Amino acid sequence: MTALFEIAEPGNGRIKEACQTAAVGIDLGTTNSLVAIVLGDGRPQAVSIDEGSTLLPSVVHYGASGEPGSVIVGRAARRLAAQFPSDTIVSVKRFMGRGSADPETLRLSPYKFASGDSGSVVRFEVARGRKVNPVEVSAEILRALRSRAEERLGIKIQQAVITVPAYFDDAQRQATKEAGRLAGIEVLRLLNEPTAAALAYGLDKKSFGTFAVYDLGGGTFDISILKLVEGVFEVKAVGGDSALGGDDFDRALATLLLGHAARDPRSVRIAIDEAKAGKERLTTEAQTQVLGRTLTRAQLEEVIRPLIERTGPACRRALKDAGLTTNNKLDGVILVGGSTRVPAVRAFVRELFGLEPLADIDPDEVVALGAAVQADLLTSDSPQHDVLLLDVAPLSLGLETMGGLAEKLVQRNTTIPTNATQEFTTFADGQTGMDIHVVQGERELVQDCRSLARFTLGGIPPLPAGLARVAVTFQVDADGILSVTAREQLTGVSQSITVKPSHGLTDDEIERMLLSSIENAEADVQARMLIDNRVEAQRILKATETQLDANGDLLSNQERSTIEAGMADLRARMALTDHHAIKDAIDRLDHDSAEFAKRVMDRGIDRALKGRSVGEFEGEVGAHAAKAYSAHVEQTTLYEDK
């Protein structure tokens, strides 16, 4: 018998048929994950998917049987964590895109890691010797979100917008996208969590305003400055720490509670779980019992104060990057993430920005709701959905040039999607290949940046140094993922790569990159100028030697001696650390060899004209002059930064 209608509790009714084709928004969180959908009336709503709650704990348990059905996700998995600490993966987001040697991997943790993987992607050893990586674990969470939402909504989910911390680097974004693909979900877009929160607050419906989004979740911290002008939602600056969040509060408190007690995996897991529960109770209570000890809110705040204060420098830097010299230029501050429930965090934000933060929407749900709004925007043709989101690249992207210099093609806080092209040339005569080394970071030297990828472009014509032209294009898509293409202009031969590093930034590495770029700015400039001048000196010496061998008969003995003395002086000064001294020697050698260079050029012209009319020669010159001049002024060489 079929019921004519169903009666359900508020929020528990099935979504109507009209919404069955809608895409969803997914917040793949460190502590909890959620899925949300925009209803027929245009309102986003989180879906109840785990024991009556919209929050699915981001916990995956791998059972001893090893069968597909033995993988448990959510609250049921969390209940098994203390009994099976090594087989139950909690807060896997903190390991996304990270290497097995990262400090984050080696911190207080009950997990077993596969041996022999130093420097490569993290792999957890779970039941029956099975080895799983963070992408696979995250895919299990996404599968659970998808299947439970499908059952709850009565629809088939194939597309989703998945949120990521604004400060996730390229490796972490790639890992998130791969997890979605592994779970059978078409990822429409990776959306920065702070931007999603702003959408959930309906800021896109305002005509203008500048807002700070303070996002402190379970495993990551983001600060974003967003500006809205007539439907264009532009992220002006981002900052944060991809290894700072509520989990660190729990670990710090657990370390205090454990003291010098034995730290076997089971006791570690119990201590962390108890610390988390105690922290949550102290949000509303003055004191509580944790592992048989009385813990006050004041004690908790003392333990976590250094962690909260770590968010301050990133916030101040983001304000500066956005061109806001004073906090009163902000129209509001939005709180995102479960950790912002902690009273000490809210007090810190209030003092830092001088504004009462907005917390009208549940901070646990706000990101998923915003992702649902963006999913609806991407799949709806309605004119009322005209809003443009412009995110930014969190760190500069570039490549290595001669001498170990980092040439930045995409500067940090550049609006994405974006692309940048720069031309490079060869350093050696007859060079037929070029090694393209892609790096990320703010420093001037490659050794101080992070290596993302390498590939080789072959097939370059064996021309004299400086004549071949290779255009390198960086393209960053709306998800913040980088693709690099190198194309030799004469032959058209090209090589491309989508940057997929094997692991992400180590703990605090992004923060270190930015701080060190500021602290070492002057030293970096001096080092760059030194390398530039050494490389230029090497080029000039090689070119002069070549011409002396080929055209030395054009010089008198005195002239040759003067040039050779200048070359010897330049070689000696190349060993110095004073770039001014090297530059002076370069200039003197240029001056002393100027007449020689003129004679060599005249000889070349005479040889070219021999047996030919002036008219013929002028015709060829006219045909190639503009092209040659264009190539000269546009070209950036591997040995000279333009």
XYZ file of C-alpha atoms in Angstrom:
642
model
C 0.000 0.000 0.000
C 1.360 3.418 -0.936
C 0.908 6.312 1.462
C -0.761 9.405 0.073
C 1.557 11.609 2.110
C 4.284 11.345 4.703
C 4.615 13.150 8.022
C 8.161 13.946 9.120
C 9.929 16.035 11.714
C 11.086 19.492 10.570
C 14.298 19.162 8.557
C 13.839 15.406 8.058
C 11.574 15.398 5.012
C 12.864 14.243 1.641
C 13.846 16.879 -0.898
C 11.175 17.395 -3.539
C 11.467 16.081 -7.058
C 12.303 19.547 -8.417
C 15.635 19.472 -6.602
C 16.704 16.019 -7.725
C 19.156 17.229 -10.343
C 20.845 19.824 -8.152
C 24.561 19.570 -7.386
C 25.670 19.557 -3.758
C 28.247 21.301 -1.634
C 30.661 19.268 0.486
C 32.760 20.455 3.390
C 35.484 17.832 3.704
C 36.545 18.825 7.194
C 39.272 17.768 9.575
C 36.918 16.928 12.461
C 33.547 16.682 10.734
C 32.353 16.610 7.134
C 29.012 17.764 5.771
C 26.953 17.792 2.605
C 24.449 20.542 1.776
C 22.023 21.297 -1.033
C 20.053 24.334 -2.212
C 16.330 23.767 -1.876
C 13.617 24.830 -4.282
C 13.125 28.091 -2.401
C 16.805 28.987 -2.919
C 17.903 28.301 0.655
C 20.885 26.030 1.339
C 20.344 23.264 3.854
C 22.718 20.771 5.442
C 21.601 17.168 5.063
C 21.148 14.890 8.067
C 23.455 11.929 7.317
C 24.803 10.337 10.485
C 22.603 9.158 13.352
C 20.293 12.122 12.944
C 23.061 14.720 12.691
C 24.273 16.815 9.772
C 27.845 16.272 10.991
C 29.668 13.175 9.807
C 32.816 12.696 11.920
C 35.797 12.504 9.550
C 36.815 9.143 10.981
C 37.446 5.941 9.019
C 37.874 2.497 10.623
C 39.379 -0.399 8.702
C 38.088 -3.734 10.011
C 40.098 -6.919 10.396
C 38.260 -8.768 7.623
C 39.667 -6.490 4.956
C 36.424 -6.723 2.985
C 34.819 -3.575 1.507
C 32.016 -3.756 4.073
C 34.539 -3.697 6.886
C 35.291 -0.014 6.281
C 33.238 2.058 8.724
C 32.849 5.847 8.548
C 31.449 8.390 10.984
C 30.272 8.074 14.583
C 30.409 4.293 14.521
C 34.055 4.521 13.461
C 34.822 7.111 16.145
C 33.495 4.756 18.820
C 36.077 2.197 17.686
C 39.023 4.612 17.770
C 40.074 3.947 21.368
C 39.854 0.152 20.947
C 41.589 0.111 17.539
C 43.699 3.312 17.478
C 46.014 2.241 14.652
C 43.183 0.971 12.445
C 40.986 4.044 12.867
C 42.125 7.159 11.015
C 41.025 10.451 12.575
C 41.659 13.952 11.143
C 43.111 12.593 7.895
C 42.839 16.065 6.330
C 45.962 17.051 8.245
C 47.908 14.493 6.226
C 46.551 15.471 2.807
C 49.410 16.181 0.400
C 52.071 15.628 3.053
C 55.216 13.520 3.024
C 56.004 10.779 5.511
C 58.946 12.783 6.861
C 56.869 15.914 7.578
C 56.848 17.062 11.210
C 53.038 16.958 11.100
C 53.205 13.237 10.405
C 55.562 12.600 13.294
C 53.659 14.484 15.994
C 51.689 12.947 18.862
C 49.810 10.255 16.961
C 48.512 6.713 17.490
C 49.080 5.640 13.878
C 51.494 3.197 12.297
C 53.141 4.439 9.131
C 54.453 2.253 6.336
C 58.228 1.927 6.535
C 60.591 2.776 3.692
C 58.505 5.712 2.460
C 60.757 8.530 3.623
C 59.916 11.716 1.766
C 57.065 10.131 -0.192
C 53.327 10.298 0.407
C 52.101 9.170 3.825
C 50.737 5.635 4.061
C 48.953 4.281 7.124
C 49.315 0.630 8.124
C 45.890 -0.637 9.168
C 44.258 -4.019 9.788
C 45.612 -7.105 7.996
C 48.708 -5.207 6.870
C 46.726 -3.054 4.479
C 48.354 0.260 3.530
C 46.192 3.285 2.721
C 47.111 6.876 1.912
C 45.245 10.068 2.872
C 43.583 10.327 -0.556
C 42.079 6.859 -0.151
C 40.917 7.599 3.387
C 39.361 10.896 2.290
C 37.642 9.103 -0.588
C 35.970 6.795 1.941
C 34.583 9.857 3.746
C 33.337 11.317 0.467
C 31.741 7.999 -0.519
C 29.908 7.926 2.803
C 28.726 11.509 2.369
C 27.549 10.758 -1.141
C 25.753 7.474 -0.461
C 24.040 8.669 2.721
C 22.930 11.931 1.116
C 21.600 10.011 -1.901
C 19.611 7.740 0.393
C 18.354 10.647 2.446
C 17.453 12.895 -0.505
C 16.294 10.221 -2.923
C 18.525 11.564 -5.712
C 21.694 10.561 -7.530
C 24.681 12.746 -6.671
C 27.383 12.978 -9.324
C 28.598 16.573 -9.011
C 29.803 18.602 -6.066
C 31.697 21.690 -5.021
C 34.236 20.623 -2.392
C 35.751 23.171 -0.045
C 39.422 23.421 0.880
C 41.358 25.729 3.205
C 42.434 28.881 1.379
C 46.001 28.117 2.392
C 46.064 24.610 0.940
C 48.989 24.405 -1.458
C 48.915 22.802 -4.907
C 49.680 19.302 -3.615
C 46.900 19.434 -1.037
C 44.385 20.703 -3.582
C 45.367 17.978 -6.021
C 44.972 15.362 -3.286
C 41.482 16.654 -2.469
C 40.430 16.595 -6.113
C 41.800 13.072 -6.549
C 39.834 11.928 -3.483
C 36.651 13.256 -5.084
C 37.433 11.473 -8.327
C 38.161 8.247 -6.443
C 34.779 8.553 -4.721
C 33.027 8.834 -8.096
C 32.234 12.536 -7.751
C 32.751 15.116 -10.484
C 34.381 18.017 -8.663
C 32.840 21.135 -10.176
C 35.215 23.356 -8.254
C 37.470 23.458 -5.228
C 36.179 26.439 -3.277
C 38.149 28.172 -0.553
C 36.405 27.697 2.784
C 36.341 31.395 3.766
C 34.770 32.305 0.429
C 32.147 29.611 0.933
C 31.337 31.038 4.359
C 30.865 34.512 2.901
C 28.440 33.091 0.333
C 26.489 31.353 3.084
C 26.092 34.680 4.871
C 24.588 36.090 1.705
C 27.263 38.733 1.309
C 26.941 38.288 -2.454
C 23.554 40.002 -2.190
C 25.103 43.196 -0.842
C 26.285 45.877 -3.272
C 29.667 46.369 -1.644
C 31.690 45.707 1.483
C 35.001 44.396 2.786
C 34.990 41.468 5.187
C 37.510 39.367 7.065
C 36.758 35.655 7.383
C 38.481 34.076 10.392
C 38.337 30.317 9.861
C 39.714 28.109 12.633
C 38.661 24.518 12.096
C 39.843 21.210 13.425
C 43.100 21.088 11.510
C 43.631 24.308 9.583
C 43.495 28.064 10.056
C 42.627 30.518 7.284
C 42.213 34.256 7.204
C 40.788 35.841 4.070
C 40.000 39.444 3.206
C 37.125 39.627 0.717
C 35.800 42.628 -1.139
C 32.413 42.706 -2.840
C 31.649 45.288 -5.525
C 28.401 44.933 -7.472
C 28.308 41.168 -7.682
C 32.055 40.612 -8.011
C 33.308 38.711 -4.987
C 37.077 39.270 -4.953
C 39.481 37.729 -2.477
C 42.028 40.471 -1.804
C 44.415 38.483 0.386
C 44.716 35.157 2.157
C 46.856 33.847 4.959
C 46.883 31.150 7.546
C 48.451 27.939 8.704
C 47.588 24.566 7.174
C 48.723 22.801 10.373
C 46.891 24.716 13.101
C 43.437 24.039 14.479
C 41.290 22.528 17.178
C 43.218 19.269 16.956
C 46.232 21.160 18.274
C 44.174 22.362 21.237
C 43.247 18.714 21.922
C 46.834 17.479 21.548
C 48.243 20.213 23.783
C 45.679 19.403 26.463
C 46.249 15.645 26.043
C 50.008 16.144 26.433
C 49.355 18.026 29.680
C 47.053 15.282 30.956
C 49.361 12.414 29.975
C 52.434 14.000 31.507
C 55.190 11.404 31.568
C 52.794 8.469 31.424
C 53.275 5.695 28.891
C 52.182 6.811 25.458
C 51.025 3.643 23.787
C 48.594 4.146 20.876
C 45.517 3.327 22.953
C 46.347 5.746 25.802
C 47.165 8.490 23.281
C 43.836 8.067 21.501
C 41.876 8.016 24.758
C 43.680 11.129 26.024
C 43.048 13.048 22.794
C 39.359 12.061 22.722
C 38.877 12.983 26.382
C 40.696 16.284 25.886
C 38.450 17.118 22.933
C 35.297 16.331 24.891
C 36.523 18.350 27.866
C 37.370 21.317 25.626
C 33.868 21.265 24.171
C 32.242 21.159 27.617
C 34.342 24.115 28.765
C 32.823 26.199 25.971
C 29.762 26.607 28.200
C 30.982 25.411 31.612
C 33.509 26.913 34.027
C 35.079 23.546 34.908
C 34.811 19.838 34.094
C 36.334 16.435 34.781
C 38.853 15.047 32.276
C 40.598 11.711 32.900
C 39.748 11.962 36.586
C 41.160 15.479 36.929
C 39.345 18.766 37.432
C 40.044 21.107 34.522
C 38.944 24.756 34.544
C 38.306 27.011 31.576
C 41.178 29.221 32.759
C 43.563 26.228 32.643
C 42.409 25.348 29.136
C 42.880 28.927 27.967
C 46.402 29.009 29.390
C 47.318 25.853 27.456
C 45.853 26.981 24.157
C 46.717 30.706 24.333
C 50.028 30.328 22.396
C 48.172 28.456 19.649
C 45.465 31.114 19.380
C 48.091 33.868 19.248
C 49.753 32.099 16.307
C 46.805 33.264 14.181
C 47.586 36.942 14.829
C 50.562 37.519 12.493
C 48.748 35.930 9.545
C 45.714 38.165 10.149
C 47.793 41.344 10.318
C 49.732 40.372 7.208
C 46.508 39.656 5.282
C 45.161 43.088 6.215
C 48.382 44.677 4.998
C 48.368 42.669 1.748
C 44.789 43.806 1.140
C 45.833 47.422 1.556
C 43.986 47.885 4.847
C 46.214 49.836 7.196
C 43.574 50.062 9.908
C 41.008 47.528 11.025
C 38.117 49.994 10.974
C 38.023 49.759 7.174
C 36.404 46.346 7.535
C 32.637 46.042 7.320
C 32.600 42.856 9.353
C 34.409 39.776 10.619
C 32.912 36.316 10.057
C 33.696 33.366 12.299
C 34.009 29.955 10.655
C 34.995 26.563 12.052
C 34.057 24.681 15.202
C 37.104 25.958 17.071
C 35.710 29.505 16.972
C 33.141 28.368 19.560
C 35.910 28.526 22.165
C 35.325 31.753 24.190
C 39.058 32.565 24.228
C 39.158 32.461 20.422
C 36.198 34.836 20.109
C 37.751 37.218 22.619
C 41.026 37.194 20.668
C 39.251 37.938 17.368
C 37.258 40.750 18.963
C 40.431 42.359 20.300
C 42.462 41.792 17.123
C 39.970 43.334 14.683
C 38.199 45.755 17.006
C 34.833 44.419 15.834
C 32.209 42.096 17.259
C 32.466 39.008 15.011
C 29.472 37.599 13.143
C 28.473 34.111 14.276
C 24.798 33.967 13.309
C 25.169 30.775 11.259
C 26.374 27.543 12.859
C 30.169 27.704 12.321
C 30.227 23.951 11.692
C 27.687 24.181 8.855
C 28.462 27.539 7.272
C 31.146 26.265 4.859
C 29.006 23.422 3.510
C 26.071 25.799 3.053
C 28.245 28.172 1.048
C 29.545 25.301 -1.070
C 25.951 24.359 -1.854
C 25.268 27.942 -2.945
C 28.291 27.837 -5.257
C 27.228 24.437 -6.658
C 23.822 25.933 -7.417
C 25.469 28.946 -9.073
C 27.549 26.691 -11.311
C 24.612 24.530 -12.412
C 21.810 27.090 -12.654
C 21.039 29.397 -15.570
C 18.950 31.771 -13.499
C 19.929 35.475 -13.913
C 19.571 35.935 -10.149
C 22.697 33.843 -9.763
C 24.996 36.420 -11.341
C 27.876 36.533 -8.865
C 31.531 36.243 -9.785
C 33.996 34.655 -7.364
C 37.627 35.681 -7.701
C 40.027 33.793 -5.427
C 43.785 34.288 -5.213
C 46.962 32.220 -5.346
C 48.278 31.872 -1.771
C 51.984 31.636 -2.717
C 54.110 32.806 -5.637
C 54.839 30.367 -8.467
C 57.889 30.477 -10.700
C 60.798 28.542 -12.118
C 64.525 28.196 -11.694
C 66.806 30.271 -13.899
C 70.545 30.116 -14.396
C 72.488 30.426 -11.154
C 69.723 29.018 -8.955
C 67.483 32.091 -9.067
C 63.714 31.850 -8.647
C 61.931 33.797 -11.399
C 58.324 34.433 -10.268
C 55.690 34.245 -12.998
C 52.607 34.319 -10.724
C 52.885 36.491 -7.630
C 51.117 35.521 -4.395
C 47.640 37.028 -3.945
C 47.213 37.147 -7.743
C 43.552 36.721 -8.648
C 42.789 33.287 -10.121
C 42.129 31.832 -12.601
C 45.167 33.408 -14.223
C 47.964 32.723 -16.662
C 51.377 34.239 -17.222
C 53.873 33.750 -20.044
C 57.539 34.651 -20.081
C 60.211 33.981 -22.687
C 63.547 32.390 -21.869
C 66.580 31.528 -23.961
C 69.523 29.156 -23.897
C 72.749 29.754 -22.018
C 75.200 27.599 -23.998
C 75.968 27.428 -27.721
C 74.263 24.478 -29.399
C 72.022 23.796 -26.395
C 69.200 21.470 -27.528
C 67.333 20.894 -24.273
C 66.084 22.868 -21.296
C 65.269 21.630 -17.786
C 62.104 23.339 -16.490
C 62.088 23.390 -12.687
C 58.834 24.716 -11.174
C 59.059 26.198 -7.667
C 56.764 27.810 -5.097
C 57.675 30.415 -2.515
C 58.608 34.012 -1.836
C 62.410 33.888 -1.668
C 64.807 34.935 -4.435
C 66.841 31.720 -4.480
C 65.512 28.311 -5.500
C 67.191 26.661 -2.517
C 64.876 28.667 -0.232
C 61.702 27.786 -2.154
C 59.792 24.555 -2.522
C 60.249 22.343 -5.561
C 56.956 21.430 -7.233
C 57.922 19.604 -10.422
C 60.531 19.167 -13.157
C 60.309 18.308 -16.829
C 62.594 18.615 -19.842
C 61.899 20.376 -23.133
C 63.922 18.817 -25.939
C 64.179 19.538 -29.638
C 65.567 23.059 -29.310
C 67.531 24.048 -32.468
C 71.314 24.022 -31.793
C 71.715 27.781 -32.098
C 74.274 30.119 -30.560
C 73.578 31.002 -26.936
C 70.796 33.536 -26.505
C 69.085 33.012 -29.871
C 66.634 30.197 -29.116
C 63.303 31.385 -27.721
C 61.267 29.275 -25.278
C 57.920 30.596 -24.035
C 56.931 29.191 -20.640
C 53.277 29.578 -19.643
C 51.893 29.120 -16.124
C 48.150 28.587 -15.953
C 46.381 28.468 -12.584
C 42.762 27.323 -12.770
C 39.847 28.314 -10.532
C 40.761 25.471 -8.170
C 44.255 26.901 -7.700
C 45.907 24.014 -9.582
C 48.894 24.802 -11.787
C 49.647 23.667 -15.334
C 52.940 24.547 -17.042
C 53.685 24.580 -20.778
C 57.047 25.244 -22.442
C 57.118 25.912 -26.210
C 60.146 26.517 -28.427
C 59.118 29.308 -30.772
C 61.057 28.378 -33.924
C 60.172 24.677 -34.161
C 56.889 24.703 -32.260
C 57.988 21.743 -30.119
C 56.298 21.873 -26.707
C 55.990 20.015 -23.418
C 53.305 20.376 -20.747
C 52.710 19.171 -17.229
C 49.973 19.505 -14.618
C 51.870 19.924 -11.401
C 51.159 16.987 -9.115
C 53.732 16.899 -6.326
C 53.962 13.680 -4.318
C 53.579 15.466 -0.994
C 52.659 18.832 0.433
C 54.299 21.490 2.527
C 55.736 20.466 5.860
C 54.384 21.764 9.147
C 54.543 25.568 9.306
C 56.404 25.707 5.965
C 54.045 28.188 4.349
C 54.315 30.476 7.361
C 58.090 30.069 7.306
C 58.183 30.914 3.598
C 56.381 34.204 4.087
C 58.187 35.225 7.265
C 61.591 34.366 5.865
C 60.854 36.295 2.668
C 60.248 39.398 4.789
C 63.131 38.856 7.209
C 65.625 38.074 4.438
C 64.378 40.489 1.785
C 67.511 42.642 1.698
C 69.890 39.678 1.850
C 67.917 37.941 -0.899
C 68.200 40.964 -3.194
C 71.960 41.129 -2.603
C 72.305 37.382 -3.268
C 70.257 37.666 -6.453
C 72.354 40.561 -7.759
C 75.534 38.628 -6.993
C 74.317 35.574 -8.909
C 73.015 37.731 -11.769
C 76.395 39.418 -12.188
C 78.331 36.152 -11.909
C 76.162 34.545 -14.599
C 76.469 37.620 -16.818
C 80.248 37.624 -16.302
C 80.393 33.964 -17.299
C 78.403 34.699 -20.455
C 80.566 37.666 -21.446
C 83.812 35.774 -20.820
C 82.652 32.868 -22.952
C 81.489 35.149 -25.783
C 84.745 37.143 -25.705
C 86.855 33.969 -25.753
C 84.913 32.721 -28.778
C 85.481 35.963 -30.686
C 89.174 36.132 -29.776
C 89.647 32.645 -31.215
C 87.710 33.467 -34.390
C 88.666 37.097 -34.997
C 91.765 37.770 -32.923
C 93.624 38.945 -36.014
C 91.583 42.148 -35.920
C 93.419 43.262 -32.767
C 96.861 44.723 -32.176
C 99.014 43.082 -29.527
C 98.324 45.961 -27.152
C 94.561 45.776 -27.694
C 94.509 42.028 -27.147
C 96.573 42.387 -23.974
C 94.139 44.992 -22.635
C 91.116 42.747 -23.304
C 92.806 39.680 -21.813
C 93.778 41.683 -18.727
C 90.122 42.743 -18.357
C 89.040 39.113 -18.682
C 91.533 38.024 -16.023
C 90.328 40.762 -13.693
C 86.699 39.709 -14.233
C 87.512 36.033 -13.522
C 89.220 37.043 -10.284
C 86.323 39.241 -9.177
C 83.767 36.475 -9.862
C 85.048 34.759 -6.719
C 84.211 37.824 -4.615
C 80.903 38.353 -2.797
C 80.719 42.029 -3.808
C 78.351 42.231 -6.778
C 79.350 45.865 -7.351
C 82.967 44.809 -7.969
C 81.865 42.202 -10.512
C 79.585 44.705 -12.254
C 82.432 47.238 -12.483
C 84.692 44.605 -14.101
C 81.929 43.696 -16.562
C 81.498 47.346 -17.531
C 85.280 47.803 -18.008
C 85.535 44.720 -20.203
C 82.542 45.928 -22.229
C 84.272 49.290 -22.699
C 87.665 47.785 -23.582
C 86.153 45.346 -26.108
C 83.650 47.758 -27.715
C 85.950 48.609 -30.649
C 86.728 44.919 -31.141
C 83.004 44.108 -31.231
C 82.496 46.801 -33.880
C 85.273 45.339 -36.065
C 83.794 41.829 -35.735
C 80.392 43.165 -36.801
C 81.900 44.997 -39.771
C 83.667 41.807 -40.870
C 80.399 39.922 -40.659
C 78.631 42.496 -42.797
C 81.455 42.483 -45.370
C 81.251 38.709 -45.664
C 77.479 38.860 -46.010
C 77.670 41.489 -48.780
C 80.459 39.829 -50.746
C 79.206 38.979 -54.242
C 75.728 40.469 -53.623
C 74.082 43.783 -54.453
C 73.154 46.304 -51.809
C 69.512 46.047 -52.872
C 69.415 42.305 -52.199
C 70.926 42.776 -48.773
C 68.549 45.625 -47.867
C 65.590 43.462 -48.834
C 66.599 40.690 -46.458
C 67.332 43.131 -43.656
C 63.954 44.756 -44.077
C 62.209 41.391 -43.907
C 63.881 40.322 -40.647
C 64.692 43.507 -38.744
C 61.335 43.928 -36.993
C 61.187 40.282 -35.980
C 64.744 40.309 -34.626
C 64.165 43.485 -32.671
C 60.924 42.118 -31.182
C 62.674 38.946 -30.099
C 65.454 40.976 -28.471
C 63.242 43.269 -26.404
C 60.757 40.584 -25.293
C 63.210 37.873 -24.407
C 64.120 36.956 -20.838
C 67.149 34.739 -20.704
C 68.066 31.998 -18.325
C 71.000 34.075 -17.224
C 69.493 37.541 -17.031
C 66.420 38.689 -15.123
C 64.564 41.391 -16.993
